[in-house]
mmCIF file of C-alpha atoms and ligand atoms in Angstrom:
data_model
loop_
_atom_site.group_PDB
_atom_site.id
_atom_site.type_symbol
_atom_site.label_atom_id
_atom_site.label_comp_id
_atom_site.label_asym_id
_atom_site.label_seq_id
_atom_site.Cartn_x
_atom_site.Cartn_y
_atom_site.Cartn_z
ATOM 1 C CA UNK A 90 45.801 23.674 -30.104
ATOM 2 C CA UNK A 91 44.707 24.247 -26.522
ATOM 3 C CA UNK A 92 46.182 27.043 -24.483
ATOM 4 C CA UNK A 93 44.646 25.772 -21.233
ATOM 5 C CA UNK A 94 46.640 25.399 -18.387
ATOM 6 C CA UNK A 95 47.899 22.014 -17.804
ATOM 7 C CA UNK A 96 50.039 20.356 -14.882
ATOM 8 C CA UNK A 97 51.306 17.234 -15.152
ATOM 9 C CA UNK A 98 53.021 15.418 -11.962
ATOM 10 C CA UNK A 99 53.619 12.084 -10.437
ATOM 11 C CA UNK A 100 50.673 10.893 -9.319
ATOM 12 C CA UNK A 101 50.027 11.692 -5.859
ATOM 13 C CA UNK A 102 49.150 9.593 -2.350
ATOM 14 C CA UNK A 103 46.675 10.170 0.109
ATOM 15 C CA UNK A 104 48.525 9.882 3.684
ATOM 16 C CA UNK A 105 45.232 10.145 5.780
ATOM 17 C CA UNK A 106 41.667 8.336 4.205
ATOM 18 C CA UNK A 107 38.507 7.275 5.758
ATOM 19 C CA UNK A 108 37.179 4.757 3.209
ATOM 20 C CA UNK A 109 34.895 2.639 5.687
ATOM 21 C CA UNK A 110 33.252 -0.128 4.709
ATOM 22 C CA UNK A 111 30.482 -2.404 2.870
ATOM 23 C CA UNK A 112 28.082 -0.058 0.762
ATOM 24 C CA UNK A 113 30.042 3.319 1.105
ATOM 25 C CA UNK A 114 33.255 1.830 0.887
ATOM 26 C CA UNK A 115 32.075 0.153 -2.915
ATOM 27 C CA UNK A 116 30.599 3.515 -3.672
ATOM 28 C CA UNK A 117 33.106 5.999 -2.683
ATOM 29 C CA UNK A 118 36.295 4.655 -3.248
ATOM 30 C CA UNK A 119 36.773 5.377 -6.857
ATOM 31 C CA UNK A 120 37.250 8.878 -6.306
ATOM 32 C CA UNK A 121 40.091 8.081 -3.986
ATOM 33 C CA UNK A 122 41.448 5.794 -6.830
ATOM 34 C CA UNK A 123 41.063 8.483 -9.565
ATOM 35 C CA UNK A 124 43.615 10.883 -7.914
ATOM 36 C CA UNK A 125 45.548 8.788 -5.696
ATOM 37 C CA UNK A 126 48.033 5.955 -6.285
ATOM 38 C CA UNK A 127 48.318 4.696 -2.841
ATOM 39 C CA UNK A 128 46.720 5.816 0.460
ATOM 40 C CA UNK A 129 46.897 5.099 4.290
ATOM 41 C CA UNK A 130 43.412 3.474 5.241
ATOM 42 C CA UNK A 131 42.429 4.814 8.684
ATOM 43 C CA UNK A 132 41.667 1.982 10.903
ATOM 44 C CA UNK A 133 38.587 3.819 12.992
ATOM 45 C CA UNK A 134 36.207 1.356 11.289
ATOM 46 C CA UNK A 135 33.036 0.440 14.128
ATOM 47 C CA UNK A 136 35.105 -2.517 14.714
ATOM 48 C CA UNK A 137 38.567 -1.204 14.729
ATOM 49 C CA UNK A 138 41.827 -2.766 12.438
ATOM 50 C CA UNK A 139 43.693 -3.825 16.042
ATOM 51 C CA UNK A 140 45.292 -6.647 14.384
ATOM 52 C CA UNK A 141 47.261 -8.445 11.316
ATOM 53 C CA UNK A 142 44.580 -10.403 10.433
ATOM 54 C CA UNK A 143 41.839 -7.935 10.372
ATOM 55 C CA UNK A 144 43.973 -5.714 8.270
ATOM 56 C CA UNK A 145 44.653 -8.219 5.876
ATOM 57 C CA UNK A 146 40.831 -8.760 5.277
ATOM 58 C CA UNK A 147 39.860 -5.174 5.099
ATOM 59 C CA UNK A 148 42.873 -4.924 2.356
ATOM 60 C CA UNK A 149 41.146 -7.189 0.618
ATOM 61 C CA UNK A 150 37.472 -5.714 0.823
ATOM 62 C CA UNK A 151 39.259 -2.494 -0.712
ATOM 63 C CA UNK A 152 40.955 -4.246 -3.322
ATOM 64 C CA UNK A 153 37.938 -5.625 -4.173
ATOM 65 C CA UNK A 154 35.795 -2.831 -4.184
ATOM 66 C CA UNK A 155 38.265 -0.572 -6.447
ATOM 67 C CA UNK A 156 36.813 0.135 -9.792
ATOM 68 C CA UNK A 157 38.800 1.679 -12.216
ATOM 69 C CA UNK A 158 41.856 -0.405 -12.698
ATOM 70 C CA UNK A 159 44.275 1.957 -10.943
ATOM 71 C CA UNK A 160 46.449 -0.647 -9.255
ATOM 72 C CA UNK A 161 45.488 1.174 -6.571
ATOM 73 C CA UNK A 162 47.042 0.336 -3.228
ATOM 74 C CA UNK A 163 45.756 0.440 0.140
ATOM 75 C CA UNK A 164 48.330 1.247 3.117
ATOM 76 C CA UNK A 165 47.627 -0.299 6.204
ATOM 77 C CA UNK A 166 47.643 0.847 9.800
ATOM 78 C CA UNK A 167 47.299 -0.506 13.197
ATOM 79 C CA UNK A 168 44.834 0.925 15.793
ATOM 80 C CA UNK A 169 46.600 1.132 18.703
ATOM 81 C CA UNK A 170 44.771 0.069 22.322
ATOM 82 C CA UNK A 171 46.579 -0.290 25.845
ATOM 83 C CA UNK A 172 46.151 -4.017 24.700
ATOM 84 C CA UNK A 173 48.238 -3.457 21.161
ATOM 85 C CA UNK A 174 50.161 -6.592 21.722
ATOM 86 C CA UNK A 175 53.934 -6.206 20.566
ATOM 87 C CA UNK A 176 54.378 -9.496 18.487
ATOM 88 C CA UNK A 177 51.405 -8.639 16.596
ATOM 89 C CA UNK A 178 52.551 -5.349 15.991
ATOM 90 C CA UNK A 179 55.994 -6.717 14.798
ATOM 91 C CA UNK A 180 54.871 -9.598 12.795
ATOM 92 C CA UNK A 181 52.255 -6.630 11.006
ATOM 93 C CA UNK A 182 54.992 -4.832 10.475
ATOM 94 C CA UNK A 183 57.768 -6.998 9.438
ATOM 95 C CA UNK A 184 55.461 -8.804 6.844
ATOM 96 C CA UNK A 185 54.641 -5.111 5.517
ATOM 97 C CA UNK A 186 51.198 -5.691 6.683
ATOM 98 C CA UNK A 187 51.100 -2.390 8.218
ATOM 99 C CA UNK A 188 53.471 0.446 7.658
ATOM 100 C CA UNK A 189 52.584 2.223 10.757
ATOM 101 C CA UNK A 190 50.148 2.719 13.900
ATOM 102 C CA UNK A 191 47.614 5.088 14.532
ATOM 103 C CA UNK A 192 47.188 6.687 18.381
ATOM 104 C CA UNK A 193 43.810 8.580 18.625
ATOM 105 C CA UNK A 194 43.582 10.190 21.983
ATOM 106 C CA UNK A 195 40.506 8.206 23.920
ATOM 107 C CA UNK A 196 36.966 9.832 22.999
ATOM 108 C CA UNK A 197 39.026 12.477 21.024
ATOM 109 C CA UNK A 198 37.134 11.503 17.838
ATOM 110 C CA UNK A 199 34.750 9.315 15.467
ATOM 111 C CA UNK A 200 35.327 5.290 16.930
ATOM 112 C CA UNK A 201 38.286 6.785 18.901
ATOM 113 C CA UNK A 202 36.336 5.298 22.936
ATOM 114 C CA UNK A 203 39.187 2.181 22.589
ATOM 115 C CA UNK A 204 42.060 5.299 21.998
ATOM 116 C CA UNK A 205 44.818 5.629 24.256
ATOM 117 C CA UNK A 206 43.640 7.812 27.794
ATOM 118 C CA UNK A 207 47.069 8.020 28.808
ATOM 119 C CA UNK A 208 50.292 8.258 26.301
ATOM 120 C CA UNK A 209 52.920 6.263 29.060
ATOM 121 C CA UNK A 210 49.688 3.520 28.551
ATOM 122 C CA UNK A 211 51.668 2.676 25.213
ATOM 123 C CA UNK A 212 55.506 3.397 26.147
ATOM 124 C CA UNK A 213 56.421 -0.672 25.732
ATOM 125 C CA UNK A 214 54.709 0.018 22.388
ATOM 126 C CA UNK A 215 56.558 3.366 21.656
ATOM 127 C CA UNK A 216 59.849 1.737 22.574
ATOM 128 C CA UNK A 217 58.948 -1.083 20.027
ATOM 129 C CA UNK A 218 58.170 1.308 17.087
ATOM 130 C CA UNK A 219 61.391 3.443 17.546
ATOM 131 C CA UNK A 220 63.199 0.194 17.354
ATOM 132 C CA UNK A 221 61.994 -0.990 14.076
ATOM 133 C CA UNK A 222 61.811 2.383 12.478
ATOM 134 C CA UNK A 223 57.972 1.864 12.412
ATOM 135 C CA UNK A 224 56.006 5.360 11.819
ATOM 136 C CA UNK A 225 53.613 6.666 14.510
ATOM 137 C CA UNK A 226 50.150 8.759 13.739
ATOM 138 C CA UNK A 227 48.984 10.866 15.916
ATOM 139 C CA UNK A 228 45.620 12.201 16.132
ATOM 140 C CA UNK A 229 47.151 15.731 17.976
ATOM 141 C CA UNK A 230 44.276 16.857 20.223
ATOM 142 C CA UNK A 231 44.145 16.869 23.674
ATOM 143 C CA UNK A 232 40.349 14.907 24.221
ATOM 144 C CA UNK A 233 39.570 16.908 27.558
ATOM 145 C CA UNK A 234 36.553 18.096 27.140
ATOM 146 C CA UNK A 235 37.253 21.116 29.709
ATOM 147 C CA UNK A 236 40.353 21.994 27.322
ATOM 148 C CA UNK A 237 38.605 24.504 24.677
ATOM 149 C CA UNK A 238 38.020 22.821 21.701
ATOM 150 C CA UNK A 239 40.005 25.068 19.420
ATOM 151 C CA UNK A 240 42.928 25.391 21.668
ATOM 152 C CA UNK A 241 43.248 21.220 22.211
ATOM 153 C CA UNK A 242 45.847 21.082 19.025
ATOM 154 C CA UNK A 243 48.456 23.438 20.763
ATOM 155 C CA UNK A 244 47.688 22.189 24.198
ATOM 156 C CA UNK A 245 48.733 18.487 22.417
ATOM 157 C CA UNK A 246 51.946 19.527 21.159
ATOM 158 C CA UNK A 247 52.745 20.890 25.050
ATOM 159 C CA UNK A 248 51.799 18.486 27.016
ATOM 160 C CA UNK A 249 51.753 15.108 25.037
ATOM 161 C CA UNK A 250 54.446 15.869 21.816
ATOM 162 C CA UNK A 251 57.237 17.625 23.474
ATOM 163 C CA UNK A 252 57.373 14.958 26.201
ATOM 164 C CA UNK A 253 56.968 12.530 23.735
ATOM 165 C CA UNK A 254 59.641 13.280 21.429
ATOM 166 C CA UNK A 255 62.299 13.698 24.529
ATOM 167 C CA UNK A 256 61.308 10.421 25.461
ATOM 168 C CA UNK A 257 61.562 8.539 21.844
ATOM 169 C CA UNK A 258 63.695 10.902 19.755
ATOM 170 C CA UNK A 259 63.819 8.704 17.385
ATOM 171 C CA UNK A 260 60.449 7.309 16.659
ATOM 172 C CA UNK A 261 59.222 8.583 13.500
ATOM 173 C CA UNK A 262 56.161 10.615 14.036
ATOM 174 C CA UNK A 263 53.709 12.155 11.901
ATOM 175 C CA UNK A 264 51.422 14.833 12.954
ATOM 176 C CA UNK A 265 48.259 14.371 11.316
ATOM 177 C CA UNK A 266 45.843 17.181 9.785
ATOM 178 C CA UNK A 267 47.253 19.682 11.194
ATOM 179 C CA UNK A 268 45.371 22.971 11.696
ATOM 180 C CA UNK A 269 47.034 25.634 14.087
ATOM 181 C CA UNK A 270 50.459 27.965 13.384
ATOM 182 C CA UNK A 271 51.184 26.221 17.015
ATOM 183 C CA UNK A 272 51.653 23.041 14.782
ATOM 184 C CA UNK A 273 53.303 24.419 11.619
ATOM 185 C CA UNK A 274 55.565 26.415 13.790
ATOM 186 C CA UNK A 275 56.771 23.187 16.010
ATOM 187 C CA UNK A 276 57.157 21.185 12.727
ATOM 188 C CA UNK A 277 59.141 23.547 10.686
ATOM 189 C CA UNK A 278 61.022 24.491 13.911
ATOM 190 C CA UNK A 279 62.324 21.316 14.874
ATOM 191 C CA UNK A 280 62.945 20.551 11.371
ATOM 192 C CA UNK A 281 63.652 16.947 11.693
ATOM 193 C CA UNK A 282 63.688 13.467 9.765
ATOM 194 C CA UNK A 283 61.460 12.105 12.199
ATOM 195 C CA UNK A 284 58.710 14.584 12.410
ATOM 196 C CA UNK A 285 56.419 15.273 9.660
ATOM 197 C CA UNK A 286 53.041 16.867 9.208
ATOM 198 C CA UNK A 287 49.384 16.397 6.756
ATOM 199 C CA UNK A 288 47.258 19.204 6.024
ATOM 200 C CA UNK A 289 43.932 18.595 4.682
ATOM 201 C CA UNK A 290 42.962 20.981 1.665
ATOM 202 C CA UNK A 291 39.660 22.218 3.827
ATOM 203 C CA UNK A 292 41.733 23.087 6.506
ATOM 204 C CA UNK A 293 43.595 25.180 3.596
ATOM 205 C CA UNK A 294 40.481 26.887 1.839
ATOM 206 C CA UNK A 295 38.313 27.200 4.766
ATOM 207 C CA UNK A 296 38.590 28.902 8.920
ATOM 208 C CA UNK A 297 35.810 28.475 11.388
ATOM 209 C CA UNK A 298 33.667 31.405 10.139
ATOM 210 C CA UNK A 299 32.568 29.280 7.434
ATOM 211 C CA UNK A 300 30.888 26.968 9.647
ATOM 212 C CA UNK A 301 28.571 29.352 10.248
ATOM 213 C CA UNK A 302 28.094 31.444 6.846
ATOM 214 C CA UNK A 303 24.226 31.429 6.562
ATOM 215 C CA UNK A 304 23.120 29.807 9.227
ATOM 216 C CA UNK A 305 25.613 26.656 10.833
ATOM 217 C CA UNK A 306 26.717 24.336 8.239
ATOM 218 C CA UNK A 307 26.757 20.871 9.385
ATOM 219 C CA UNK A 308 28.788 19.525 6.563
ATOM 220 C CA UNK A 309 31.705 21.658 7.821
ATOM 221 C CA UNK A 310 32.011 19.990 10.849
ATOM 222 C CA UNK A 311 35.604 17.994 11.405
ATOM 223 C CA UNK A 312 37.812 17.115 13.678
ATOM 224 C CA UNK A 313 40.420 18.540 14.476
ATOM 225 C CA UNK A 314 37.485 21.701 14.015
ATOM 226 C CA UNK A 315 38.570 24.435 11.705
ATOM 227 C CA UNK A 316 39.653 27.404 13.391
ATOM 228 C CA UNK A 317 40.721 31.232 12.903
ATOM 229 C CA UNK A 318 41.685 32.665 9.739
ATOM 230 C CA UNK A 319 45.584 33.368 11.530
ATOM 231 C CA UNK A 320 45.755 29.288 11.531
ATOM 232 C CA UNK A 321 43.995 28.569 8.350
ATOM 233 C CA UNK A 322 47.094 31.046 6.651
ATOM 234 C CA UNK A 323 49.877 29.541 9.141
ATOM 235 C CA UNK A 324 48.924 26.626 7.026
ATOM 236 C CA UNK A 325 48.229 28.005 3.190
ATOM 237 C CA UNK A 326 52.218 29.826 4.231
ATOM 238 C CA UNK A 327 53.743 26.156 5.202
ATOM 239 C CA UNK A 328 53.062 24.810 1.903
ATOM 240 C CA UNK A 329 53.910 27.684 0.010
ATOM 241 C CA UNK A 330 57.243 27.691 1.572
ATOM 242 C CA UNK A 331 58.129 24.224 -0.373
ATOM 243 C CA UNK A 332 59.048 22.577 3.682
ATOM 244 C CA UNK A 333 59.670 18.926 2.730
ATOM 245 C CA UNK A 334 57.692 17.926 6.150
ATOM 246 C CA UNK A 335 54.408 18.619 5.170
ATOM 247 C CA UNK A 336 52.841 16.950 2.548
ATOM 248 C CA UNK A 337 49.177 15.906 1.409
ATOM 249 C CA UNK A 338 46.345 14.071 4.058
ATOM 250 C CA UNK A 339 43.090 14.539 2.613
ATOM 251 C CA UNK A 340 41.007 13.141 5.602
ATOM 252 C CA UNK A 341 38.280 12.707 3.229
ATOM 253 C CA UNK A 342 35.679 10.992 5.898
ATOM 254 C CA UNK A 343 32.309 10.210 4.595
ATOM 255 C CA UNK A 344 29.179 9.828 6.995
ATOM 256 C CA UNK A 345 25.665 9.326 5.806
ATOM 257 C CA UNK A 346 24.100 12.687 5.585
ATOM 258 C CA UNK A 347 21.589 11.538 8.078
ATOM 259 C CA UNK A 348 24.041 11.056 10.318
ATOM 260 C CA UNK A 349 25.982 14.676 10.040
ATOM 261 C CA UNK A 350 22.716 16.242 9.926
ATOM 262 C CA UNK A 351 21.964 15.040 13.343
ATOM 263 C CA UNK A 352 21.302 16.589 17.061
ATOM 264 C CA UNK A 353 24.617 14.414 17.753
ATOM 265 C CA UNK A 354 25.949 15.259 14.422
ATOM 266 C CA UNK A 355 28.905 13.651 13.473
ATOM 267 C CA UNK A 356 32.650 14.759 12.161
ATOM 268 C CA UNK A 357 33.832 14.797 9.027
ATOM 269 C CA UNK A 358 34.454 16.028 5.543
ATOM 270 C CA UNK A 359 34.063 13.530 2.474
ATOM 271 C CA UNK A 360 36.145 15.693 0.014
ATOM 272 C CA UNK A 361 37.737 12.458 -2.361
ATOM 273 C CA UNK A 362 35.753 13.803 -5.321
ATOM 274 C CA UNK A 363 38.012 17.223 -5.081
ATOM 275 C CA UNK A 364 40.375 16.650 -2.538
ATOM 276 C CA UNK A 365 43.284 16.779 -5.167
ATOM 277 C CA UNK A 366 41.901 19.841 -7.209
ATOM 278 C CA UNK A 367 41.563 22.069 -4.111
ATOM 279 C CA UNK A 368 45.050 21.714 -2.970
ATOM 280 C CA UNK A 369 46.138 22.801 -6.608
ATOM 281 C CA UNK A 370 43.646 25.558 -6.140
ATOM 282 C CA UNK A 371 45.077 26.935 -2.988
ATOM 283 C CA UNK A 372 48.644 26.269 -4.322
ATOM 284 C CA UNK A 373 48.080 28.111 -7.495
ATOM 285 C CA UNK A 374 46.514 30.900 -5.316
ATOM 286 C CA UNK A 375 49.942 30.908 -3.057
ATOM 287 C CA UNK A 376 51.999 31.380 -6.115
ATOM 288 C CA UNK A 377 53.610 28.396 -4.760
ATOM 289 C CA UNK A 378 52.740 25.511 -7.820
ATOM 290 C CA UNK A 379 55.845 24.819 -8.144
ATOM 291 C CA UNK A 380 55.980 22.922 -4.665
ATOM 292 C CA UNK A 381 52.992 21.239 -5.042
ATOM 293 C CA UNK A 382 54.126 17.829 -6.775
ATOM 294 C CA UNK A 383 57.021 17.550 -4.078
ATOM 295 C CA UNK A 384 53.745 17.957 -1.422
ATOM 296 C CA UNK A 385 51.576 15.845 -3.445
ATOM 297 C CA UNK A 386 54.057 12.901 -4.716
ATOM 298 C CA UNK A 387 56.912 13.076 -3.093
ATOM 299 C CA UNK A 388 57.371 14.128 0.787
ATOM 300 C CA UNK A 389 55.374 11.187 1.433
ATOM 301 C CA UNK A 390 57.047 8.543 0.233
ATOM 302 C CA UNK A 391 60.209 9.875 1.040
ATOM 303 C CA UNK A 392 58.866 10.218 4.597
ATOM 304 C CA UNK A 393 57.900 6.530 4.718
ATOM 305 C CA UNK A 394 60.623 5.522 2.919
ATOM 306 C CA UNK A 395 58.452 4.433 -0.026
ATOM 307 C CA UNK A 396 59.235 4.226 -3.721
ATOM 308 C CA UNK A 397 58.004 7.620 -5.536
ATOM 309 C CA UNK A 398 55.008 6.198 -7.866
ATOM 310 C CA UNK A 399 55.747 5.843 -11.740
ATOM 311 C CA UNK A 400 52.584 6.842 -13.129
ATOM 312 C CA UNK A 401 51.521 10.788 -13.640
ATOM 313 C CA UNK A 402 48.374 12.360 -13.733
ATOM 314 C CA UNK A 403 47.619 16.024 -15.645
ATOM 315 C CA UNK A 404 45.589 18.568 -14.118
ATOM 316 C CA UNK A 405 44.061 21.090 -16.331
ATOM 317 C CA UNK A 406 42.613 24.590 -15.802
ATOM 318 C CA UNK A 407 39.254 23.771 -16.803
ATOM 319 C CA UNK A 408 35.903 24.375 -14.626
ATOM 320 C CA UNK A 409 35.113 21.366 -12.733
ATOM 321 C CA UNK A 410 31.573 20.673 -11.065
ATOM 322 C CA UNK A 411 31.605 18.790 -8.212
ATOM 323 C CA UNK A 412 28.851 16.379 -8.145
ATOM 324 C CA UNK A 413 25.780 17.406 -5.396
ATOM 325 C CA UNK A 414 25.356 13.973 -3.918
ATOM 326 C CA UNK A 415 26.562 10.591 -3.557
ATOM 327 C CA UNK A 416 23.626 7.548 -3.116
ATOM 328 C CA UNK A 417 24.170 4.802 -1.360
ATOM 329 C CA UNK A 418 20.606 2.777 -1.128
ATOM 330 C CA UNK A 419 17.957 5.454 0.237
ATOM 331 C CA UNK A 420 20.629 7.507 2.282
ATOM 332 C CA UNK A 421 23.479 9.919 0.512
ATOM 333 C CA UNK A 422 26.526 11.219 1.303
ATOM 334 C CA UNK A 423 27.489 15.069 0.421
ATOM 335 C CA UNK A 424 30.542 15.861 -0.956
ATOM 336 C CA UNK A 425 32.828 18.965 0.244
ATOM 337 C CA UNK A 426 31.861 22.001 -1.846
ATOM 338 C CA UNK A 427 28.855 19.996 -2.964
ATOM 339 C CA UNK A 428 27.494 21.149 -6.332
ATOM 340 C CA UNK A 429 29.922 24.410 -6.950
ATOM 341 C CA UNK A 430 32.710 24.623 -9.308
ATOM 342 C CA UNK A 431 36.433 24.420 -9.288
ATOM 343 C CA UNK A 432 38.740 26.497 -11.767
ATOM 344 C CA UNK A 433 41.043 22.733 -12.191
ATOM 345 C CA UNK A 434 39.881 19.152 -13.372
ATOM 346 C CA UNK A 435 41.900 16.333 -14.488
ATOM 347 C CA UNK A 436 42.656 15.260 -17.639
HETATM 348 O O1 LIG B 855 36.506 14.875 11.241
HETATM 349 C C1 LIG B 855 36.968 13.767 11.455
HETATM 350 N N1 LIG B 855 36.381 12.651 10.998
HETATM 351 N N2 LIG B 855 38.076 13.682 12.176
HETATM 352 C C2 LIG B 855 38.572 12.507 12.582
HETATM 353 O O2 LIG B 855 39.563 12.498 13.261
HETATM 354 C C3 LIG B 855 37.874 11.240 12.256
HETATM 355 C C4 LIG B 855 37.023 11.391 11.091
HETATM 356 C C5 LIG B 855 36.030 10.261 10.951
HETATM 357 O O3 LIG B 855 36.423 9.107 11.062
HETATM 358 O O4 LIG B 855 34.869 10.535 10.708
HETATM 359 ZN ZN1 LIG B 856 40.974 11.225 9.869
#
């Protein structure tokens, strides 16, 4: 008999991917399936998923690229521009094409220069949303670039989210990878059914002096940008607590290694291969494991108002080694915590 450790829960959704396209997407996205029964697909491809019909065809490039007989299903989302034309955006979403819209903040991120410069751009859209109950994402940072950049998540939730909410009270927002006790504080204070919050598990193990243990570390690099220990525990506390309106957004976000190690390097953290074993990691750290199926499984889909998946997965307190690299033709991708070993695997 085994006296390891073992965990078994529901299996979980990712609420917040970046799964791209053509060779990474075929080589990547089995990690996402391996963990994850569903997942929202962000829609910052080159070419951005502004409409019905170009969601329906990426759905179908990830259906057909998944490998391991999961069931696996992508969520959809709609890119929103100042052009986001309202019948398409109802017709998306009353077919349950999409089941929700992303706003990035113009020049605020990766593929984000056809974002939204101005939020009252969007209002007709807003108004729409609210009306159908359809969920908003918001990429929370304020893009000016003379707004420090580890202050432009609180200087968001001032300017753009308070506003906001008075405005549509009732439009169903979610707060994406959050990172500052700014945000934590403003979700858990307003405690309501239409706000909700993800938190990425390197936003959870990591603050900004990692990014420059041993010289600056290039693979550490995300937006929003990890910042001060204070924020990184505002965080690790919120999920401890067992607050039903955070729950789990990996932003796993791949780029070609050539392309992160860069003079204009760019953002992002692939972490699908261990996304799900460093959240139980910090959780079992917090004490707080027995909150982390309801983060994992179910404040999600209750958030959405989505079924709670049937199928479980077991984790098991076993060391795990996270594989170094990731080929795709002569270029590679490295993984979060490439090479080094986690105290959980799954069964
Ligand atoms: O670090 C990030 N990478 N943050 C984002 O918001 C976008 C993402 C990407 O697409 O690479
Ligand atoms: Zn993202």
């Amino acid at each position: 008999m085994s006296c390891l450790k073992k965990i078994k829960i529901i299996k979980p959704d990712d609420w917040h991917v970046h799964l791209r396209d053509e060779k990474i997407l075929k080589k990547i996205l089995r990690y996402t399936e391996m963990f994850y029964q569903r997942a929202i697909i962000m829609p910052n491809l080159n070419q951005p998923i502004i409409d019905y019909k170009k969601a329906i065809f990426y759905k179908h490039r990830i259906i057909n690229a998944t490998q391991l007989n999961t069931k696996f299903e992508p969520l959809m989302i709609c890119y929103l521009t100042k052009e986001t034309c309202l019948k398409e955006l109802q017709y998306g979403f009353l077919r349950n094409i999409f089941i929700g819209a992303k706003l990035y903040p113009n020049q605020s991120t990766t593929n984000s220069n056809t974002g939204i410069s101005k939020i009252s751009e969007i209002f007709h859209v807003l108004e729409l949303m609210q009306k159908m109950k359809m969920p908003l994402l918001i990429h929370g940072e304020e893009s000016n670039i003379n707004i420090d950049i580890y202050d432009r998540e609180a200087k968001f939730i001032e300017t753009t989210m308070i506003p906001l909410r008075k405005t549509f009270p009732e439009l169903k927002i979610i707060l994406e990878h959050i990172t500052t006790k700014e945000a934590v504080d403003y979700i858990e204070e307003n405690n309501s059914s239409y706000l909700a919050g993800t938190i990425t598990p390197h936003h959870l193990m990591l603050n900004r002096n990692n990014m420059f243990i041993n010289g600056i570390q290039p693979n550490l690099y995300c937006l929003p940008i990890l910042k001060r220990k204070v924020h990184q525990n505002a965080l690790r506390k919120a999920i401890s607590n067992g607050s039903t309106r955070f729950f789990l957004g990996s932003d796993s976000a791949p780029h070609l290694y050539k392309h992160k190690i860069n003079i204009f390097g760019c953002a992002g953290i692939f972490n699908a291969p261990s996304s799900l074993l460093c959240y139980i990691t910090v959780f079992e750290e917090m004490k707080a494991l027995k909150h982390f199926e309801s983060f994992c499984s179910k404040n999600g889909p209750n958030f959405y108002n989505l079924p709670i998946n049937q199928k479980t997965i077991t984790l098991i307190k076993k060391p795990y080694k996270i594989l170094k690299k990731i080929s795709i033709g002569k270029d590679f991708i490295m993984p979060f915590l490439s090479g080094e070993t986690l105290e959980w695997s799954i069964l």
